[in-house]
Backbone as a ProteinNet text record, in pm:
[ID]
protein_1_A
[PRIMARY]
XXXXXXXXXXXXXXXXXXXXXXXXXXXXXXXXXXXXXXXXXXXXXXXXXXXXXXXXXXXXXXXXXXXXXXXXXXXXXXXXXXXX
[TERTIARY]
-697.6	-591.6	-549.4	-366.6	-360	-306.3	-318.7	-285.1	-178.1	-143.5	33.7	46	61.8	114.6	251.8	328.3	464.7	548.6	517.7	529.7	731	765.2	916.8	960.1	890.3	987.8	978.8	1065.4	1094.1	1187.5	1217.7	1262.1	1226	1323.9	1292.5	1365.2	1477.9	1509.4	1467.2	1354.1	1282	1138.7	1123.5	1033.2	1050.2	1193.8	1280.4	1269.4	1276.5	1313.6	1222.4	1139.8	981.2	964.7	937.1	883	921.5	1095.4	1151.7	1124	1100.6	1057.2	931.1	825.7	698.1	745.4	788.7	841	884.1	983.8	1049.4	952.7	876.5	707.9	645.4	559.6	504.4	535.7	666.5	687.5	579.2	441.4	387.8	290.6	308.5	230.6	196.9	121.5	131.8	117.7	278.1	295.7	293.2	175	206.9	226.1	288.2	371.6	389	288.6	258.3	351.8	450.7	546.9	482.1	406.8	314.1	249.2	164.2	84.9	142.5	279.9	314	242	144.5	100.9	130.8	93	173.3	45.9	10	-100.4	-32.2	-112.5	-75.8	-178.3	-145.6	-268.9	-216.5	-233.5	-206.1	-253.1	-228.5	-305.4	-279.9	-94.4	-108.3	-68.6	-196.5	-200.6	-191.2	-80.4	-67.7	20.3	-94.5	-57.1	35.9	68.3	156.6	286.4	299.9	429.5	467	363.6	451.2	484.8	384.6	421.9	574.7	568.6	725.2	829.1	813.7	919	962.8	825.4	904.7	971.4	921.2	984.5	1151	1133	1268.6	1340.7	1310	1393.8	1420	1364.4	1431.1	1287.9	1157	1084.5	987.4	879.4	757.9	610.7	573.4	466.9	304.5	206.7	70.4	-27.8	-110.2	-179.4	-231.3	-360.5	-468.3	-595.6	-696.3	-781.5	-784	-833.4	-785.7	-885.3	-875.2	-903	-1029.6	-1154.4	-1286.4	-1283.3	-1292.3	-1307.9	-1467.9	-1457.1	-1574.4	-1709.9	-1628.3	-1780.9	-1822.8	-1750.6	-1799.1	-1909.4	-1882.6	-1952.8	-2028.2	-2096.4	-2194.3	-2320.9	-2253.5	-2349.6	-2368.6	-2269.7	-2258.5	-2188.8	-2218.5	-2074	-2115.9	-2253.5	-2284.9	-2389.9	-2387.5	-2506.3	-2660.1	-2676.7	-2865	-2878.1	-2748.6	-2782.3	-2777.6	-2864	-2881	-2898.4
53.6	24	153.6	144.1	280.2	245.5	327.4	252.9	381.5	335.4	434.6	383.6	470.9	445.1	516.8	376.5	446.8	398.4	493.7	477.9	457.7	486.5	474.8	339.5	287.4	148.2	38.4	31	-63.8	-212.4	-245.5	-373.6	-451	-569	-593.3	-531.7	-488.9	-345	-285.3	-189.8	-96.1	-141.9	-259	-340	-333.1	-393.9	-411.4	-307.7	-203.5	-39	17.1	14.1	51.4	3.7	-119.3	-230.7	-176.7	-207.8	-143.1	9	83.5	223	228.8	158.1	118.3	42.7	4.2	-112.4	-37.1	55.8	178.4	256.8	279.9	352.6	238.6	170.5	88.3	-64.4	-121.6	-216.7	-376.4	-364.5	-467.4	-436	-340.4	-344.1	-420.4	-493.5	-567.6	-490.5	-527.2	-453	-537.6	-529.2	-582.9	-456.2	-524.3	-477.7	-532.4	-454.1	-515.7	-407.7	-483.2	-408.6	-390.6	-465.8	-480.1	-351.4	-353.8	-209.4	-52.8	-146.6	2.2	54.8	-75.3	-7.3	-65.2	-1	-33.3	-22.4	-134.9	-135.3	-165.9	-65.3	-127.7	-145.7	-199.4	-252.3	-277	-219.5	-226.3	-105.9	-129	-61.2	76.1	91.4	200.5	303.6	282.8	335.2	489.8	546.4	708.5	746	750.4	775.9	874.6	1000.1	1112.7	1055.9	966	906.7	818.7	728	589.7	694.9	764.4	869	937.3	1031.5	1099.5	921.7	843.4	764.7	689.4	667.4	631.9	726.1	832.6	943.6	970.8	942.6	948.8	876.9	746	609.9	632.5	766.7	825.2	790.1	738.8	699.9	850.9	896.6	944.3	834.5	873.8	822.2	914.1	830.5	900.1	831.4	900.1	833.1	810.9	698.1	614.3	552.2	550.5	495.5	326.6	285.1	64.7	74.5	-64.9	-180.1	-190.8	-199.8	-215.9	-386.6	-496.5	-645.3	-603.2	-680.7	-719.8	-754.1	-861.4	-947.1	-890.9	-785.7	-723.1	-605.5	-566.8	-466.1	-475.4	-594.5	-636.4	-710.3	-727.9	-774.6	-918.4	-1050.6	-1128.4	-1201.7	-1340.3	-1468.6	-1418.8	-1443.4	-1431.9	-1316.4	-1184.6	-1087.1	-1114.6	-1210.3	-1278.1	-1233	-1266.8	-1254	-1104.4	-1064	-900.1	-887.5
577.6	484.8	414.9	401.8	319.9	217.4	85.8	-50.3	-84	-132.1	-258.2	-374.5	-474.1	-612	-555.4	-621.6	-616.6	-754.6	-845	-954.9	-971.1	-871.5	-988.9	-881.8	-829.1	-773.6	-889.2	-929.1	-1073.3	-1073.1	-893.8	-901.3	-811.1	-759.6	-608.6	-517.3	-562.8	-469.8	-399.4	-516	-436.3	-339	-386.1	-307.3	-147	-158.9	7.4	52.3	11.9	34.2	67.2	8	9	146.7	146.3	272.8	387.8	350.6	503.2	555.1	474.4	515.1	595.2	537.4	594.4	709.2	719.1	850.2	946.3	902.7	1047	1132.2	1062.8	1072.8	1159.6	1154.2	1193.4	1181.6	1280.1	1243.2	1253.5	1294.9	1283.1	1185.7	1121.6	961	853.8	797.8	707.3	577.5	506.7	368.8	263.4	181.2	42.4	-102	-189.7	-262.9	-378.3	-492.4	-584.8	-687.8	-739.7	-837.4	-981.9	-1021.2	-1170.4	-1201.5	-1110.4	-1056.3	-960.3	-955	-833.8	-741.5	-665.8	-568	-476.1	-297.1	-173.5	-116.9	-43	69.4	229	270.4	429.1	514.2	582.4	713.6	797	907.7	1062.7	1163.6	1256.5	1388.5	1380.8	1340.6	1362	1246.3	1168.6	1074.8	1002.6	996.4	999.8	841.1	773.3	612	584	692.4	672.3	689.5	796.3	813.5	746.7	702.6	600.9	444.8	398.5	309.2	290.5	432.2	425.4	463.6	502.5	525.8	397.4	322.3	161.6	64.5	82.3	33.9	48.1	206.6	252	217.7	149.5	107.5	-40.8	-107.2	-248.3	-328.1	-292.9	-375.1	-418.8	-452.1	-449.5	-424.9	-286.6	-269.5	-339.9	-369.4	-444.8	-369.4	-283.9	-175.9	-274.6	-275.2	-389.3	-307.5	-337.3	-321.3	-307	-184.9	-174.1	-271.1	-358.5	-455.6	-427	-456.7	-445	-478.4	-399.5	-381.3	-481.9	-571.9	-664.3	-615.5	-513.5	-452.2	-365	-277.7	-191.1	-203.1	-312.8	-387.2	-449.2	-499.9	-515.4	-430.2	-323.6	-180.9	-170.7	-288.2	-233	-332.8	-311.8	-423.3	-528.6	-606.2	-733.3	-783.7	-666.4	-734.7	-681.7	-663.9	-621.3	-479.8	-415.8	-250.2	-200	-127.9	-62.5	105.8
[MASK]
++++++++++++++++++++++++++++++++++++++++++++++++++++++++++++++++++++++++++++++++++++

């Protein structure tokens, strides 16, 4: 998975924009697109962070590669902490 802060997308505009840029790049990508947070995850096969990078760029945004979301439960080794 590749993650982006893309701090100046500020509608659903730039959502579409965003998306579709990621989309020209790798169109069987799965893009979510969290506007709250300004961040952009992707997941798919063919995953090449230099290109979805310059292609949002190219769509007028600034991309900030970021570190993915650490899942809680995963990181703890199970539902409630007990299990190892």
């Amino acid at each position: 998975m590749i993650v982006f802060n893309v701090n100046d997308m500020t509608c659903g505009h730039c959502v579409g924009a965003v998306t579709k840029a990621v989309k020209s790049v790798a169109p069987s990508a799965t893009v979510s697109v969290d506007l709250g947070t300004k961040r952009v995850q992707i997941d798919g096969r063919d995953s090449d962070a230099p290109a979805f990078k310059a292609a949002i760029a190219d769509a007028g945004y600034t991309p900030v590669e970021a570190a993915p979301a650490v899942d809680p439960v995963a990181a703890r080794g199970g539902c409630c902490g007990s299990c190892h």
